[in-house]
Amino acid sequence: MHFNVTDSHEVALRERVLNIVAETPVDDIHTHLYDPAFDKLLLWGIDELLIYHYLVAEAFRFFDGPYSDFWKLDKTAQADRIWDVLFVQHSPVSEACRGVVTTLHSLGLDARKRDLPSIRKWFAEQTVDDHIQNCMQIAGVKSICMTNSPFDDLERPVWQKGFEREPWFTSALRIDPLILDWPRSARRLNEWGYPTGVELNVGAFDAARKFLADWAKKMDARYVMVSLPPDFEFPANTESAELIDQAVLPFCRDSGLPLAVMPGVVRGVNPQLQLAGDGVERSDLTFLKNLCAGFPENRFAATVLARENQHELCVLARKFRNLHIFGCWWFTNTPSIISDMTRMRLELLGLSVTPQHSDARVLDQIIYKWQHSKSVIAEVLGDKYVDLLRSGWECGEAEIRRDVEGLFGGEFARFCGC
Ligand code: RAT
Ligand code: ZN
């Protein structure tokens, strides 16, 4: 039976949801942004926006000639070429291109004039500290979780030297090289004072655990994170699986940190595209089921790259409360897919999910990534509350606010045990 609900009641409810979603500040739980102490590693401004690898991949579809013609250009010249081909010669309809437009518009710049030099001039007049505040305020982001890798030669020295962190920058300890390239990582661990051979044995696992403990402490990490290929298996007789079993999981249990896994990425499908050259394949999620079932004392967060995996991921989360689903990652971060995925997650899991993270690599991107995602999430939530209303359950303002706060960071914090 459907309750008799007037159209105006539904319109008002949708409007309320829209406003609450717009007003609710977000914990952005996965980005590639840095505290300003990392100096040039924190990317911002129009040229960085234009040479974002999502746009590079799109621009190359129009470029003729060797890839090196583009790569040999300096940053400004690369940005010029991308602007010309994706914004002047064609209309910027893709999600990544529209993102630049939304961002400029929200910063008060008129992109319609197609005047790149004057946009550049405006950015040149900003200071980084003010710009961070400005972007966070416009985006409604209250904290930014960095992706921090001790294996990154540019960021490691900053950690080693020490710095005072802005309180709104949190950290996730990223460990792809440790898991996916042990022989090289073993050599590096040795150099850094964690004696180990390349052979995996008790000593090697001890060294890896100590390394994780030291870096998680130094970074004050909220969780540990690794991206994985689509065919990743666990348990398995592989270095990666053994390291997870004997080093990462014990460390996570001891420290209480969740392990976030990001399966589905195929690195370097077209190496000529450099950072833009990674692809996607459907993952075998058996490994995740085995982790969740075999290690109930561990907590796992997951975002999966292939659209085809999203339904089974939701079902997996229904079976295992030590699994938290987050974000519409990378190629799934487009309005139509966010809409599908968020709908499916809410329908199968209710509110125990984190529907989105920004994955911003350029500070200014938090503006468009959140604006675009929030408008889709608000629409989906509006539908859900209206469905409830028609079924005989009305949610009040405070209840909706509570739910939305959960979706934008509260649930993840609870899951992490914060
Ligand atoms: O989305 C991206 O920018 C990718 O290049 C990756 O960094 C991905 O998000 C990852 O964290 O591996
Ligand atoms: Zn990322």
PDB file of N, CA, C and O and ligand atoms in Angstrom, residues 30 32 174 262 329 359, ligand 2:
ATOM      1  N   HIS A  30      40.196   9.767   0.741  1.00  0.00           N
ATOM      2  CA  HIS A  30      41.329   9.365  -0.112  1.00  0.00           C
ATOM      3  C   HIS A  30      41.598  10.437  -1.165  1.00  0.00           C
ATOM      4  O   HIS A  30      40.765  10.697  -2.036  1.00  0.00           O
ATOM      5  N   HIS A  32      45.205  12.549  -3.271  1.00  0.00           N
ATOM      6  CA  HIS A  32      46.650  12.561  -3.507  1.00  0.00           C
ATOM      7  C   HIS A  32      47.176  13.964  -3.245  1.00  0.00           C
ATOM      8  O   HIS A  32      48.111  14.420  -3.904  1.00  0.00           O
ATOM      9  N   ARG A 174      50.527   4.306   2.392  1.00  0.00           N
ATOM     10  CA  ARG A 174      50.382   3.581   1.121  1.00  0.00           C
ATOM     11  C   ARG A 174      51.562   2.638   0.925  1.00  0.00           C
ATOM     12  O   ARG A 174      52.719   3.074   1.015  1.00  0.00           O
ATOM     13  N   MET A 262      42.428  -1.732  -2.967  1.00  0.00           N
ATOM     14  CA  MET A 262      41.867  -1.116  -4.169  1.00  0.00           C
ATOM     15  C   MET A 262      42.186  -2.013  -5.357  1.00  0.00           C
ATOM     16  O   MET A 262      43.169  -1.795  -6.088  1.00  0.00           O
ATOM     17  N   TRP A 329      35.706   4.995  -7.538  1.00  0.00           N
ATOM     18  CA  TRP A 329      37.126   5.209  -7.783  1.00  0.00           C
ATOM     19  C   TRP A 329      37.422   5.445  -9.278  1.00  0.00           C
ATOM     20  O   TRP A 329      37.073   4.625 -10.113  1.00  0.00           O
ATOM     21  N   ASP A 359      39.795  11.545  -4.525  1.00  0.00           N
ATOM     22  CA  ASP A 359      40.975  11.147  -5.302  1.00  0.00           C
ATOM     23  C   ASP A 359      41.669  12.350  -5.955  1.00  0.00           C
ATOM     24  O   ASP A 359      42.451  12.183  -6.901  1.00  0.00           O
TER      25      ASP A 359
HETATM   26 ZN    ZN B   2      44.005   7.397  -5.588  1.00  0.00          ZN
END
